[in-house]
mmCIF file of N, CA, C and O in Angstrom:
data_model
loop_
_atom_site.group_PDB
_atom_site.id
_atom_site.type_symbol
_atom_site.label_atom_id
_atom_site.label_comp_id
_atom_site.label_asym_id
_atom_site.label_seq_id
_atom_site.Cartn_x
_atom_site.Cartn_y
_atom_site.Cartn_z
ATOM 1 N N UNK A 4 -6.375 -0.372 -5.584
ATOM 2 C CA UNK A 4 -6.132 -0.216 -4.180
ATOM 3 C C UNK A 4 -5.241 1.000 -4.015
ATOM 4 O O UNK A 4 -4.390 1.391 -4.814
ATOM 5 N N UNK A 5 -5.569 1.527 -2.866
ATOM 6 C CA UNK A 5 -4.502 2.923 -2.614
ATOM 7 C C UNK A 5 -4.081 2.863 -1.024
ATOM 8 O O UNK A 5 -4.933 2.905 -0.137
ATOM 9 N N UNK A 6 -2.974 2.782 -0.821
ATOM 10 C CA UNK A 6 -2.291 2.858 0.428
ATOM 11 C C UNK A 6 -1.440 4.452 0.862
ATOM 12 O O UNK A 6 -0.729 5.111 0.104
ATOM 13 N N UNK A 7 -1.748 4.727 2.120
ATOM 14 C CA UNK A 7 -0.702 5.857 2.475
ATOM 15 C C UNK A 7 -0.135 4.911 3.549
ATOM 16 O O UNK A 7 -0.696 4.142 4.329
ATOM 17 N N UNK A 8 1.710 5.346 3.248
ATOM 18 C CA UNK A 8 2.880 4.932 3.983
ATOM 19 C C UNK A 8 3.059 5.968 4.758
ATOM 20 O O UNK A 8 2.700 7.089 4.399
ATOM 21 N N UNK A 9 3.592 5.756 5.832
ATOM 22 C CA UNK A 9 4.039 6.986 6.949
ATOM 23 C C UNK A 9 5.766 7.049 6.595
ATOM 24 O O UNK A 9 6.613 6.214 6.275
ATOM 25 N N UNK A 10 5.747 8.710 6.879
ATOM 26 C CA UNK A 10 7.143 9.373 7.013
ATOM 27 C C UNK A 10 7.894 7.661 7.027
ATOM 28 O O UNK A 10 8.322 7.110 6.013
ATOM 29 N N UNK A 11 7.903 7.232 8.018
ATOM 30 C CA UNK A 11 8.634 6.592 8.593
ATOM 31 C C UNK A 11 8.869 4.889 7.888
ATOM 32 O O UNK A 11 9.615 3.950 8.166
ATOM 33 N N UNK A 12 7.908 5.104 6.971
ATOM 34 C CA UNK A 12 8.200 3.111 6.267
ATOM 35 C C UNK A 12 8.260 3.688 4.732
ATOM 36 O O UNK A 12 8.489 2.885 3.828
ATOM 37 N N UNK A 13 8.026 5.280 4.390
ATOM 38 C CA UNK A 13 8.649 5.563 3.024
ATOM 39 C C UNK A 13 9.903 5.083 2.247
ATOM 40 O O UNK A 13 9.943 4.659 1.092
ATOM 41 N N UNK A 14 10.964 5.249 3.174
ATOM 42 C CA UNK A 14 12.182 4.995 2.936
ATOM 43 C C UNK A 14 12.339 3.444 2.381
ATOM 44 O O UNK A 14 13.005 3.110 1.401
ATOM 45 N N UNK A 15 11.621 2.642 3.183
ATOM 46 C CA UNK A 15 11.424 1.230 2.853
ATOM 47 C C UNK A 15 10.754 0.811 1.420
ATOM 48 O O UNK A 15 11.280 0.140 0.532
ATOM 49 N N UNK A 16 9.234 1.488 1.443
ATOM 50 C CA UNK A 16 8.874 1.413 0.053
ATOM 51 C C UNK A 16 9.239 1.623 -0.855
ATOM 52 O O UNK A 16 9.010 0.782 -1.724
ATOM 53 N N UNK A 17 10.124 3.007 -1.290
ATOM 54 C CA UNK A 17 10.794 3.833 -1.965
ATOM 55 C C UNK A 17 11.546 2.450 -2.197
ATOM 56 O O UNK A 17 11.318 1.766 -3.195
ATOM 57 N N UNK A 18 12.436 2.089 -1.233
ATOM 58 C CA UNK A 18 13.601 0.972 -1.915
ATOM 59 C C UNK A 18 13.218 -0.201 -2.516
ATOM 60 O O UNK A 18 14.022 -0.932 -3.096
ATOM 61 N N UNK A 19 12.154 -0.408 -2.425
ATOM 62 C CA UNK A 19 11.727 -2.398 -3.026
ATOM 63 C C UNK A 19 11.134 -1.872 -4.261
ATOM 64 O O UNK A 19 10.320 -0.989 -4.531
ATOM 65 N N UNK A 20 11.918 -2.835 -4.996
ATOM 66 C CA UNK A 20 11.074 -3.054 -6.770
ATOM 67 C C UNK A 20 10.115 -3.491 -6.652
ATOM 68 O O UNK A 20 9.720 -4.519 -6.101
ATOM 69 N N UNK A 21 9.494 -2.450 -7.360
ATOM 70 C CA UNK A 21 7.842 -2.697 -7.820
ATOM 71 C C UNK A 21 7.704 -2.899 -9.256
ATOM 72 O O UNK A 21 8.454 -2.521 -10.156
ATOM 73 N N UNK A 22 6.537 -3.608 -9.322
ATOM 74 C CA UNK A 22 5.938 -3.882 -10.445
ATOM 75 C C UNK A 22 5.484 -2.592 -11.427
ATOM 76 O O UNK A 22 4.833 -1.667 -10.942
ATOM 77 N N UNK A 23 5.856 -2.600 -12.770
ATOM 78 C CA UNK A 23 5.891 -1.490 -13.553
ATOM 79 C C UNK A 23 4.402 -0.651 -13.420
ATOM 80 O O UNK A 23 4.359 0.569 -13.580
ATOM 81 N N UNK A 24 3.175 -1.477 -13.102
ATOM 82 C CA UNK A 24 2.173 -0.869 -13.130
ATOM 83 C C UNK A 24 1.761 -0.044 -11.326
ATOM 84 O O UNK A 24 0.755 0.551 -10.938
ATOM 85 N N UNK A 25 2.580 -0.261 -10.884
ATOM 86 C CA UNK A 25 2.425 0.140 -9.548
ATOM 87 C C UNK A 25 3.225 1.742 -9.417
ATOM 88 O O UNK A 25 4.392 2.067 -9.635
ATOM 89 N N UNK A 26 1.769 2.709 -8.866
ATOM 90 C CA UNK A 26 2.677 4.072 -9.055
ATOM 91 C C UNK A 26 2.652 4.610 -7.514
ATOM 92 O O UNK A 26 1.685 4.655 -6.753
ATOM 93 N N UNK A 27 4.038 5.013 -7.274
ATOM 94 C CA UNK A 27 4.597 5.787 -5.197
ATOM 95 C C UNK A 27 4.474 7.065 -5.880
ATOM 96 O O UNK A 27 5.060 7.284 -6.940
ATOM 97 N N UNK A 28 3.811 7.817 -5.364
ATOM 98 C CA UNK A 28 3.980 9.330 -5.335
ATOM 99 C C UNK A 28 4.338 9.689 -3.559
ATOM 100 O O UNK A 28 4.050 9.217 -2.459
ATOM 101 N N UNK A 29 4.938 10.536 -3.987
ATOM 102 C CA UNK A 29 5.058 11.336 -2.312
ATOM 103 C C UNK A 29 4.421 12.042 -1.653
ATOM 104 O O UNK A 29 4.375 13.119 -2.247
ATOM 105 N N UNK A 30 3.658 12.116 -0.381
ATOM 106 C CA UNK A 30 2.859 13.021 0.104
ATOM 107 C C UNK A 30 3.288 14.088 0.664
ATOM 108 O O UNK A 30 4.493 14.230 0.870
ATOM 109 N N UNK A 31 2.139 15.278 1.103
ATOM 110 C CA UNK A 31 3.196 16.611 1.798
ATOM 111 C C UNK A 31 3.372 16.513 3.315
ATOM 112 O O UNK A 31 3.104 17.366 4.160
ATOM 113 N N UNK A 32 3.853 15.355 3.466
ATOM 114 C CA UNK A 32 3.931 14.785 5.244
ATOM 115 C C UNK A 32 5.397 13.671 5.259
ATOM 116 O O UNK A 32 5.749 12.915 6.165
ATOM 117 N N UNK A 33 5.841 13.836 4.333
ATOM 118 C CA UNK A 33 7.176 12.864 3.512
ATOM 119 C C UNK A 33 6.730 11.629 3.784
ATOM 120 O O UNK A 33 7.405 11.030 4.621
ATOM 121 N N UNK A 34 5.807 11.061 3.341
ATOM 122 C CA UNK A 34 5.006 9.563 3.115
ATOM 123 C C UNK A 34 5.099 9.218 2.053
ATOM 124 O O UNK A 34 5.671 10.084 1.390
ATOM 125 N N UNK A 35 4.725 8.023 1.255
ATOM 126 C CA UNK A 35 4.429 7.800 -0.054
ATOM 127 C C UNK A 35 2.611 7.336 0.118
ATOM 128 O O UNK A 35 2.208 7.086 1.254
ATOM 129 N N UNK A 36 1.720 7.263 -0.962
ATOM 130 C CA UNK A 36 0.790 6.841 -1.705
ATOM 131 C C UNK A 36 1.573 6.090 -2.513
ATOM 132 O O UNK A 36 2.650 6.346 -3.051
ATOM 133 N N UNK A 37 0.600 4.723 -2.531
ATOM 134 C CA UNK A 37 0.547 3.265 -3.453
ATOM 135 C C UNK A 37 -0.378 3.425 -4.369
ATOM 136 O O UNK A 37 -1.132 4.363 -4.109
ATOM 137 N N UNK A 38 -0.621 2.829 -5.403
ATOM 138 C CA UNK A 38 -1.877 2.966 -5.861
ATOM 139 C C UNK A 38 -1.850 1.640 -6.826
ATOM 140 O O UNK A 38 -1.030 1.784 -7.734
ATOM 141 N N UNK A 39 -2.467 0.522 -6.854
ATOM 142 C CA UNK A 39 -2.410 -1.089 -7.967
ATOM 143 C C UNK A 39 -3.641 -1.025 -7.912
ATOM 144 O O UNK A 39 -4.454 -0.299 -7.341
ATOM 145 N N UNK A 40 -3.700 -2.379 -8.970
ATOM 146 C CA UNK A 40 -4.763 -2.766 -9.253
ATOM 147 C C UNK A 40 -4.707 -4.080 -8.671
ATOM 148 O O UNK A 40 -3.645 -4.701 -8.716
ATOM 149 N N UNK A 41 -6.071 -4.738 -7.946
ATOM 150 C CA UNK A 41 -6.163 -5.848 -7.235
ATOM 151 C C UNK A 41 -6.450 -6.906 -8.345
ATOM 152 O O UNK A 41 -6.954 -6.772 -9.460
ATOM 153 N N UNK A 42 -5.824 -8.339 -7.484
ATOM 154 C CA UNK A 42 -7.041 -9.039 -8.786
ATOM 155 C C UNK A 42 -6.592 -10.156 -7.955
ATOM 156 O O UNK A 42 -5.583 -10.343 -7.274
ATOM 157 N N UNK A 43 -7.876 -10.998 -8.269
ATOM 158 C CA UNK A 43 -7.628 -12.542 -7.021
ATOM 159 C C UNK A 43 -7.859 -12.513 -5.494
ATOM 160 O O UNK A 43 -8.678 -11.747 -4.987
ATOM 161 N N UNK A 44 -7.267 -13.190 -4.935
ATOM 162 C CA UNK A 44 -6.947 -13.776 -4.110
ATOM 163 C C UNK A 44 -6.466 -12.711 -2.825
ATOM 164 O O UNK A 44 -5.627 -11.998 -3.376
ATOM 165 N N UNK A 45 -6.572 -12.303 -1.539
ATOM 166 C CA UNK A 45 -6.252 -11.262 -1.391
ATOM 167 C C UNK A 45 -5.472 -11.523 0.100
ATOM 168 O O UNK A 45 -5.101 -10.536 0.736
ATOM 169 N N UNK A 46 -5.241 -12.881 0.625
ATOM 170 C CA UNK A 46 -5.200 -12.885 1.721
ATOM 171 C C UNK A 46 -3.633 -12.671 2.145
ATOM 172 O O UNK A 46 -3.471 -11.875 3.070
ATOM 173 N N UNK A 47 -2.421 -13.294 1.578
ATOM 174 C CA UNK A 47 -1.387 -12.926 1.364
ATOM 175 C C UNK A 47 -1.670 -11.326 1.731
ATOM 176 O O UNK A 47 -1.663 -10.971 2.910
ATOM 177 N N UNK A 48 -1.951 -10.267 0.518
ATOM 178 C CA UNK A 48 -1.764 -9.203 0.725
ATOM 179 C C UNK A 48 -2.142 -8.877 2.034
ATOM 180 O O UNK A 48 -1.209 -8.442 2.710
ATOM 181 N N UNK A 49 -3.355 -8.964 2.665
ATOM 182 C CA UNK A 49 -3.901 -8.723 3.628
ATOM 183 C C UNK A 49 -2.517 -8.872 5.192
ATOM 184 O O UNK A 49 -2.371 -8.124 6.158
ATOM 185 N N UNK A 50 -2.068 -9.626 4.961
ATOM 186 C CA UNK A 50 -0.922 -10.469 6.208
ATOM 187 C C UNK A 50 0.403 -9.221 5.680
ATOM 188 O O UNK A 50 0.959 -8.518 6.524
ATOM 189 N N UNK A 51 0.610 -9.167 4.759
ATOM 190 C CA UNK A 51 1.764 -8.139 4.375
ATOM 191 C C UNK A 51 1.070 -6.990 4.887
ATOM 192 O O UNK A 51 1.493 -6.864 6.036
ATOM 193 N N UNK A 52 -0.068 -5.760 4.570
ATOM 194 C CA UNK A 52 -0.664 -4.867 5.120
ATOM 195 C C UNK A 52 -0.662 -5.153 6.708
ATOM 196 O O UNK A 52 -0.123 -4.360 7.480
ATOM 197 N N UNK A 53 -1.185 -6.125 7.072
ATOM 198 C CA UNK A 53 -1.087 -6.232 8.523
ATOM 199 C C UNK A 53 0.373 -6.470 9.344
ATOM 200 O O UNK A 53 0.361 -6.720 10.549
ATOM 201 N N UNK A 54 1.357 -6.390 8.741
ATOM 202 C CA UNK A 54 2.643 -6.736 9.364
ATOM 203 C C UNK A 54 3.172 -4.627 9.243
ATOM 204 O O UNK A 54 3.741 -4.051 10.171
ATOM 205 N N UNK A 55 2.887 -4.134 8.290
ATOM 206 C CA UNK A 55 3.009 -2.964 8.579
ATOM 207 C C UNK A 55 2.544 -1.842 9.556
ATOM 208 O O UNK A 55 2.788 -0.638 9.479
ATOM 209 N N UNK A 56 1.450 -2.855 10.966
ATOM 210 C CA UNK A 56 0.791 -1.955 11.486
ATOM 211 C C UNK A 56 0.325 -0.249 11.780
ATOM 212 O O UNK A 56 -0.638 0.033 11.066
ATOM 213 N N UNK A 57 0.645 0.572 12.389
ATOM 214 C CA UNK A 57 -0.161 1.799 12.368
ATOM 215 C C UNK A 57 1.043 2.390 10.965
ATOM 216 O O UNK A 57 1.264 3.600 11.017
ATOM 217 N N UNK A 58 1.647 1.743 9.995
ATOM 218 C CA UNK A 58 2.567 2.766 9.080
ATOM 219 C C UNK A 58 1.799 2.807 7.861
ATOM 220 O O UNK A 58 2.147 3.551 6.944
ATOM 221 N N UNK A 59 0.701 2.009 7.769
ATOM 222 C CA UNK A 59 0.301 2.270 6.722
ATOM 223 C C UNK A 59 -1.235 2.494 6.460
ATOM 224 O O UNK A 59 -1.841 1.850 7.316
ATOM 225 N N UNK A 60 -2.181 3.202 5.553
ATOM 226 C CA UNK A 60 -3.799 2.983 6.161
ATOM 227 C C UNK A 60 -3.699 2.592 4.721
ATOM 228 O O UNK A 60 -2.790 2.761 3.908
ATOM 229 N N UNK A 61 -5.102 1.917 4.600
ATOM 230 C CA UNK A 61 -5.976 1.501 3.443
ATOM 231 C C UNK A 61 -6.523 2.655 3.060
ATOM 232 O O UNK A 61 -6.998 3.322 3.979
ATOM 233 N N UNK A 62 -6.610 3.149 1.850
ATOM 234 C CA UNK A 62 -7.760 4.311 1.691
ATOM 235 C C UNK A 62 -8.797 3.982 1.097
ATOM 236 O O UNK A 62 -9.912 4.501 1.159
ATOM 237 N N UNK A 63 -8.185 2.470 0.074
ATOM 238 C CA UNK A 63 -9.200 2.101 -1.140
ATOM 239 C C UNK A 63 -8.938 0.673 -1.353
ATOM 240 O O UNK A 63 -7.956 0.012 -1.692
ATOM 241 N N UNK A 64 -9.827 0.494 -1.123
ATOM 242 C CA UNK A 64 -11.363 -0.153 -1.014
ATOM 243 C C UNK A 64 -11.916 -0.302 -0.149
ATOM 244 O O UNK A 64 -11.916 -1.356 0.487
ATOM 245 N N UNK A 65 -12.424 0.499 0.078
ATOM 246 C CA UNK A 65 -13.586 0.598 1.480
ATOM 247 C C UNK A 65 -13.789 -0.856 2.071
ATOM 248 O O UNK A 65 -14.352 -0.788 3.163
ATOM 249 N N UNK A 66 -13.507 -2.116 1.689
ATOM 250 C CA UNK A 66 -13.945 -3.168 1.944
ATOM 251 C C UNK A 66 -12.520 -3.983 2.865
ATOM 252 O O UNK A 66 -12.365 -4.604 3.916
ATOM 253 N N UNK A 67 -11.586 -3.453 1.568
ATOM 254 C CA UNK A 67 -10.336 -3.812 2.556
ATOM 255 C C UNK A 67 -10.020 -3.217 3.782
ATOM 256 O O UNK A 67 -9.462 -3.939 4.609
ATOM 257 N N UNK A 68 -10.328 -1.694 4.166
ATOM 258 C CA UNK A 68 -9.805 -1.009 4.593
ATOM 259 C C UNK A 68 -10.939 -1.495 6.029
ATOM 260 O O UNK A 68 -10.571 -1.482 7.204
ATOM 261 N N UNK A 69 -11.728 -1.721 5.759
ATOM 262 C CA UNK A 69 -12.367 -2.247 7.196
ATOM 263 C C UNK A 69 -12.070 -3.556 7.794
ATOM 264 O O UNK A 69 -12.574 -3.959 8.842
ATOM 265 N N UNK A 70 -11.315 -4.128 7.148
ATOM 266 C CA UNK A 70 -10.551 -5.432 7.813
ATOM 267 C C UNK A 70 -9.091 -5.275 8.259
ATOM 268 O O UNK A 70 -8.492 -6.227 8.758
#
């Protein structure tokens, strides 16, 4: 899965521990990119993505990203 964070909820991501396999790079708009690997169950995640409204887009998986 790959997420872009806006300017504005970077600061937030940047601060919460992540899981060692989970990589934030920074974009040239001062955002971060997410990038994990999914596995399971997805609906949890789905309710966390949706509590971040317009700060964050789906890029990947075309499947998530249309819900």
């Amino acid at each position: 899965m790959t997420l872009a964070f806006s300017a504005a909820a970077a600061p937030f991501v940047r601060a919460r521990p992540w899981h060692h396999e989970v990589d934030i790079d920074d974009d040239d708009n001062g955002g971060v990119r997410m990038s994990m690997r999914l596995a399971g169950e997805t609906l949890m995640l789905e309710s966390w993505l949706k509590s971040w409204g317009s700060e964050v887009q789906v890029l990947r998986p075309r499947w998530l990203a249309d819900k």
